[in-house]
């Protein structure tokens, strides 16, 4: 089972990858939205903002998100690490319910370029 530190490192790696993206993918990363990622098996939430092509994690909270972020993710720590490492296909994981992504319709259309 992935640790809180490994999940935080995976989010940092995802953020770095987003920052280096180009073209249509880069355009999708340029949202300015609140974001939360709830790690279900650890019952911890990383909360912050997606801005300037990065995910800026500002808080690590025990339990589910306290506030409703504009972009909300939920998954196990192992799935987060596997997604970022390219070992788990996001579309298949989302379709099977292993990963939950909730956002406004316009944001979902932009985010699909990332995922």
JSON list of C-alpha atoms in Angstrom, two decimals:
[
{"chain": "A", "resi": 1, "resn": "UNK", "atom": "CA", "xyz": [0.00, 0.00, 0.00]},
{"chain": "A", "resi": 2, "resn": "UNK", "atom": "CA", "xyz": [1.34, 3.42, -0.98]},
{"chain": "A", "resi": 3, "resn": "UNK", "atom": "CA", "xyz": [2.17, 5.83, 1.83]},
{"chain": "A", "resi": 4, "resn": "UNK", "atom": "CA", "xyz": [1.05, 9.43, 2.20]},
{"chain": "A", "resi": 5, "resn": "UNK", "atom": "CA", "xyz": [4.56, 10.53, 1.24]},
{"chain": "A", "resi": 6, "resn": "UNK", "atom": "CA", "xyz": [4.53, 8.39, -1.92]},
{"chain": "A", "resi": 7, "resn": "UNK", "atom": "CA", "xyz": [1.15, 9.83, -2.90]},
{"chain": "A", "resi": 8, "resn": "UNK", "atom": "CA", "xyz": [2.39, 13.38, -2.35]},
{"chain": "A", "resi": 9, "resn": "UNK", "atom": "CA", "xyz": [5.49, 12.60, -4.45]},
{"chain": "A", "resi": 10, "resn": "UNK", "atom": "CA", "xyz": [3.23, 11.20, -7.21]},
{"chain": "A", "resi": 11, "resn": "UNK", "atom": "CA", "xyz": [1.19, 14.43, -7.22]},
{"chain": "A", "resi": 12, "resn": "UNK", "atom": "CA", "xyz": [4.41, 16.45, -7.43]},
{"chain": "A", "resi": 13, "resn": "UNK", "atom": "CA", "xyz": [5.56, 14.30, -10.36]},
{"chain": "A", "resi": 14, "resn": "UNK", "atom": "CA", "xyz": [2.19, 14.78, -12.08]},
{"chain": "A", "resi": 15, "resn": "UNK", "atom": "CA", "xyz": [2.50, 18.52, -11.52]},
{"chain": "A", "resi": 16, "resn": "UNK", "atom": "CA", "xyz": [5.99, 18.54, -13.06]},
{"chain": "A", "resi": 17, "resn": "UNK", "atom": "CA", "xyz": [4.70, 16.58, -16.08]},
{"chain": "A", "resi": 18, "resn": "UNK", "atom": "CA", "xyz": [1.83, 19.02, -16.54]},
{"chain": "A", "resi": 19, "resn": "UNK", "atom": "CA", "xyz": [4.23, 21.95, -16.43]},
{"chain": "A", "resi": 20, "resn": "UNK", "atom": "CA", "xyz": [6.30, 20.42, -19.24]},
{"chain": "A", "resi": 21, "resn": "UNK", "atom": "CA", "xyz": [3.33, 19.62, -21.48]},
{"chain": "A", "resi": 22, "resn": "UNK", "atom": "CA", "xyz": [2.93, 21.24, -24.89]},
{"chain": "A", "resi": 23, "resn": "UNK", "atom": "CA", "xyz": [0.17, 21.97, -27.40]},
{"chain": "A", "resi": 24, "resn": "UNK", "atom": "CA", "xyz": [-3.39, 20.90, -26.59]},
{"chain": "A", "resi": 25, "resn": "UNK", "atom": "CA", "xyz": [-2.28, 19.16, -23.41]},
{"chain": "A", "resi": 26, "resn": "UNK", "atom": "CA", "xyz": [-0.60, 22.35, -22.19]},
{"chain": "A", "resi": 27, "resn": "UNK", "atom": "CA", "xyz": [-3.79, 24.31, -22.86]},
{"chain": "A", "resi": 28, "resn": "UNK", "atom": "CA", "xyz": [-5.72, 21.85, -20.70]},
{"chain": "A", "resi": 29, "resn": "UNK", "atom": "CA", "xyz": [-3.31, 22.39, -17.80]},
{"chain": "A", "resi": 30, "resn": "UNK", "atom": "CA", "xyz": [-3.82, 26.14, -17.77]},
{"chain": "A", "resi": 31, "resn": "UNK", "atom": "CA", "xyz": [-7.00, 26.03, -15.74]},
{"chain": "A", "resi": 32, "resn": "UNK", "atom": "CA", "xyz": [-7.22, 28.01, -12.52]},
{"chain": "A", "resi": 33, "resn": "UNK", "atom": "CA", "xyz": [-9.33, 25.79, -10.28]},
{"chain": "A", "resi": 34, "resn": "UNK", "atom": "CA", "xyz": [-9.44, 24.47, -6.74]},
{"chain": "A", "resi": 35, "resn": "UNK", "atom": "CA", "xyz": [-8.56, 20.79, -6.67]},
{"chain": "A", "resi": 36, "resn": "UNK", "atom": "CA", "xyz": [-8.72, 17.94, -4.18]},
{"chain": "A", "resi": 37, "resn": "UNK", "atom": "CA", "xyz": [-7.42, 14.39, -4.35]},
{"chain": "A", "resi": 38, "resn": "UNK", "atom": "CA", "xyz": [-8.86, 12.03, -1.74]},
{"chain": "A", "resi": 39, "resn": "UNK", "atom": "CA", "xyz": [-6.75, 8.92, -1.18]},
{"chain": "A", "resi": 40, "resn": "UNK", "atom": "CA", "xyz": [-9.45, 6.52, -0.07]},
{"chain": "A", "resi": 41, "resn": "UNK", "atom": "CA", "xyz": [-7.38, 3.75, 1.50]},
{"chain": "A", "resi": 42, "resn": "UNK", "atom": "CA", "xyz": [-5.33, 6.21, 3.57]},
{"chain": "A", "resi": 43, "resn": "UNK", "atom": "CA", "xyz": [-8.34, 8.49, 4.22]},
{"chain": "A", "resi": 44, "resn": "UNK", "atom": "CA", "xyz": [-6.25, 11.55, 3.47]},
{"chain": "A", "resi": 45, "resn": "UNK", "atom": "CA", "xyz": [-6.98, 14.45, 1.12]},
{"chain": "A", "resi": 46, "resn": "UNK", "atom": "CA", "xyz": [-4.52, 16.67, -0.72]},
{"chain": "A", "resi": 47, "resn": "UNK", "atom": "CA", "xyz": [-6.14, 20.05, -1.40]},
{"chain": "A", "resi": 48, "resn": "UNK", "atom": "CA", "xyz": [-4.89, 23.02, -3.37]},
{"chain": "A", "resi": 49, "resn": "UNK", "atom": "CA", "xyz": [-5.13, 24.73, -6.76]},
{"chain": "A", "resi": 50, "resn": "UNK", "atom": "CA", "xyz": [-4.40, 23.89, -10.34]},
{"chain": "A", "resi": 51, "resn": "UNK", "atom": "CA", "xyz": [-2.86, 27.07, -11.67]},
{"chain": "A", "resi": 52, "resn": "UNK", "atom": "CA", "xyz": [-0.11, 28.11, -14.08]},
{"chain": "A", "resi": 53, "resn": "UNK", "atom": "CA", "xyz": [0.06, 24.58, -15.45]},
{"chain": "A", "resi": 54, "resn": "UNK", "atom": "CA", "xyz": [0.81, 23.05, -12.04]},
{"chain": "A", "resi": 55, "resn": "UNK", "atom": "CA", "xyz": [-0.95, 21.47, -9.10]},
{"chain": "A", "resi": 56, "resn": "UNK", "atom": "CA", "xyz": [-0.08, 23.44, -5.98]},
{"chain": "A", "resi": 57, "resn": "UNK", "atom": "CA", "xyz": [-0.90, 21.23, -2.98]},
{"chain": "A", "resi": 58, "resn": "UNK", "atom": "CA", "xyz": [-1.52, 23.58, -0.10]},
{"chain": "A", "resi": 59, "resn": "UNK", "atom": "CA", "xyz": [-2.95, 21.23, 2.53]},
{"chain": "A", "resi": 60, "resn": "UNK", "atom": "CA", "xyz": [-2.86, 17.59, 3.52]},
{"chain": "A", "resi": 61, "resn": "UNK", "atom": "CA", "xyz": [-6.00, 16.81, 5.49]},
{"chain": "A", "resi": 62, "resn": "UNK", "atom": "CA", "xyz": [-7.15, 13.77, 7.42]},
{"chain": "A", "resi": 63, "resn": "UNK", "atom": "CA", "xyz": [-10.39, 12.35, 6.03]},
{"chain": "A", "resi": 64, "resn": "UNK", "atom": "CA", "xyz": [-12.44, 13.37, 3.02]},
{"chain": "A", "resi": 65, "resn": "UNK", "atom": "CA", "xyz": [-12.29, 16.89, 1.57]},
{"chain": "A", "resi": 66, "resn": "UNK", "atom": "CA", "xyz": [-13.74, 19.53, 3.87]},
{"chain": "A", "resi": 67, "resn": "UNK", "atom": "CA", "xyz": [-14.73, 21.83, 1.03]},
{"chain": "A", "resi": 68, "resn": "UNK", "atom": "CA", "xyz": [-16.03, 21.02, -2.42]},
{"chain": "A", "resi": 69, "resn": "UNK", "atom": "CA", "xyz": [-13.20, 21.70, -4.86]},
{"chain": "A", "resi": 70, "resn": "UNK", "atom": "CA", "xyz": [-13.95, 22.56, -8.49]},
{"chain": "A", "resi": 71, "resn": "UNK", "atom": "CA", "xyz": [-11.98, 19.47, -9.60]},
{"chain": "A", "resi": 72, "resn": "UNK", "atom": "CA", "xyz": [-12.26, 16.43, -7.35]},
{"chain": "A", "resi": 73, "resn": "UNK", "atom": "CA", "xyz": [-10.36, 13.15, -7.62]},
{"chain": "A", "resi": 74, "resn": "UNK", "atom": "CA", "xyz": [-10.67, 10.05, -5.45]},
{"chain": "A", "resi": 75, "resn": "UNK", "atom": "CA", "xyz": [-8.71, 6.80, -5.67]},
{"chain": "A", "resi": 76, "resn": "UNK", "atom": "CA", "xyz": [-6.45, 4.50, -3.69]},
{"chain": "A", "resi": 77, "resn": "UNK", "atom": "CA", "xyz": [-2.84, 5.47, -3.13]},
{"chain": "A", "resi": 78, "resn": "UNK", "atom": "CA", "xyz": [-1.62, 2.55, -5.23]},
{"chain": "A", "resi": 79, "resn": "UNK", "atom": "CA", "xyz": [-3.81, 3.67, -8.13]},
{"chain": "A", "resi": 80, "resn": "UNK", "atom": "CA", "xyz": [-2.49, 7.24, -7.92]},
{"chain": "A", "resi": 81, "resn": "UNK", "atom": "CA", "xyz": [1.11, 6.02, -7.98]},
{"chain": "A", "resi": 82, "resn": "UNK", "atom": "CA", "xyz": [0.34, 3.63, -10.87]},
{"chain": "A", "resi": 83, "resn": "UNK", "atom": "CA", "xyz": [-1.46, 6.35, -12.88]},
{"chain": "A", "resi": 84, "resn": "UNK", "atom": "CA", "xyz": [1.41, 8.78, -12.57]},
{"chain": "A", "resi": 85, "resn": "UNK", "atom": "CA", "xyz": [3.95, 6.07, -13.41]},
{"chain": "A", "resi": 86, "resn": "UNK", "atom": "CA", "xyz": [1.99, 5.22, -16.58]},
{"chain": "A", "resi": 87, "resn": "UNK", "atom": "CA", "xyz": [1.14, 1.73, -15.34]},
{"chain": "A", "resi": 88, "resn": "UNK", "atom": "CA", "xyz": [-2.62, 2.35, -15.10]},
{"chain": "A", "resi": 89, "resn": "UNK", "atom": "CA", "xyz": [-4.75, 3.74, -17.91]},
{"chain": "A", "resi": 90, "resn": "UNK", "atom": "CA", "xyz": [-6.87, 6.61, -16.62]},
{"chain": "A", "resi": 91, "resn": "UNK", "atom": "CA", "xyz": [-9.82, 6.05, -18.95]},
{"chain": "A", "resi": 92, "resn": "UNK", "atom": "CA", "xyz": [-10.11, 2.38, -18.01]},
{"chain": "A", "resi": 93, "resn": "UNK", "atom": "CA", "xyz": [-9.68, 3.11, -14.30]},
{"chain": "A", "resi": 94, "resn": "UNK", "atom": "CA", "xyz": [-12.32, 5.87, -14.47]},
{"chain": "A", "resi": 95, "resn": "UNK", "atom": "CA", "xyz": [-14.69, 3.70, -16.48]},
{"chain": "A", "resi": 96, "resn": "UNK", "atom": "CA", "xyz": [-14.39, 0.84, -14.00]},
{"chain": "A", "resi": 97, "resn": "UNK", "atom": "CA", "xyz": [-14.87, 3.11, -10.97]},
{"chain": "A", "resi": 98, "resn": "UNK", "atom": "CA", "xyz": [-11.35, 2.69, -9.59]},
{"chain": "A", "resi": 99, "resn": "UNK", "atom": "CA", "xyz": [-10.80, 6.41, -10.07]},
{"chain": "A", "resi": 100, "resn": "UNK", "atom": "CA", "xyz": [-13.45, 9.06, -9.52]},
{"chain": "A", "resi": 101, "resn": "UNK", "atom": "CA", "xyz": [-13.18, 12.44, -11.23]},
{"chain": "A", "resi": 102, "resn": "UNK", "atom": "CA", "xyz": [-15.81, 15.09, -10.67]},
{"chain": "A", "resi": 103, "resn": "UNK", "atom": "CA", "xyz": [-15.75, 18.53, -12.24]},
{"chain": "A", "resi": 104, "resn": "UNK", "atom": "CA", "xyz": [-17.93, 20.87, -14.24]},
{"chain": "A", "resi": 105, "resn": "UNK", "atom": "CA", "xyz": [-18.73, 19.75, -17.78]},
{"chain": "A", "resi": 106, "resn": "UNK", "atom": "CA", "xyz": [-16.47, 22.35, -19.43]},
{"chain": "A", "resi": 107, "resn": "UNK", "atom": "CA", "xyz": [-13.57, 21.37, -17.17]},
{"chain": "A", "resi": 108, "resn": "UNK", "atom": "CA", "xyz": [-14.12, 17.68, -17.92]},
{"chain": "A", "resi": 109, "resn": "UNK", "atom": "CA", "xyz": [-13.83, 18.38, -21.65]},
{"chain": "A", "resi": 110, "resn": "UNK", "atom": "CA", "xyz": [-10.56, 20.25, -21.12]},
{"chain": "A", "resi": 111, "resn": "UNK", "atom": "CA", "xyz": [-9.18, 17.69, -18.67]},
{"chain": "A", "resi": 112, "resn": "UNK", "atom": "CA", "xyz": [-9.80, 14.76, -21.01]},
{"chain": "A", "resi": 113, "resn": "UNK", "atom": "CA", "xyz": [-6.85, 16.02, -23.08]},
{"chain": "A", "resi": 114, "resn": "UNK", "atom": "CA", "xyz": [-4.64, 15.48, -20.05]},
{"chain": "A", "resi": 115, "resn": "UNK", "atom": "CA", "xyz": [-5.94, 12.07, -19.23]}
]
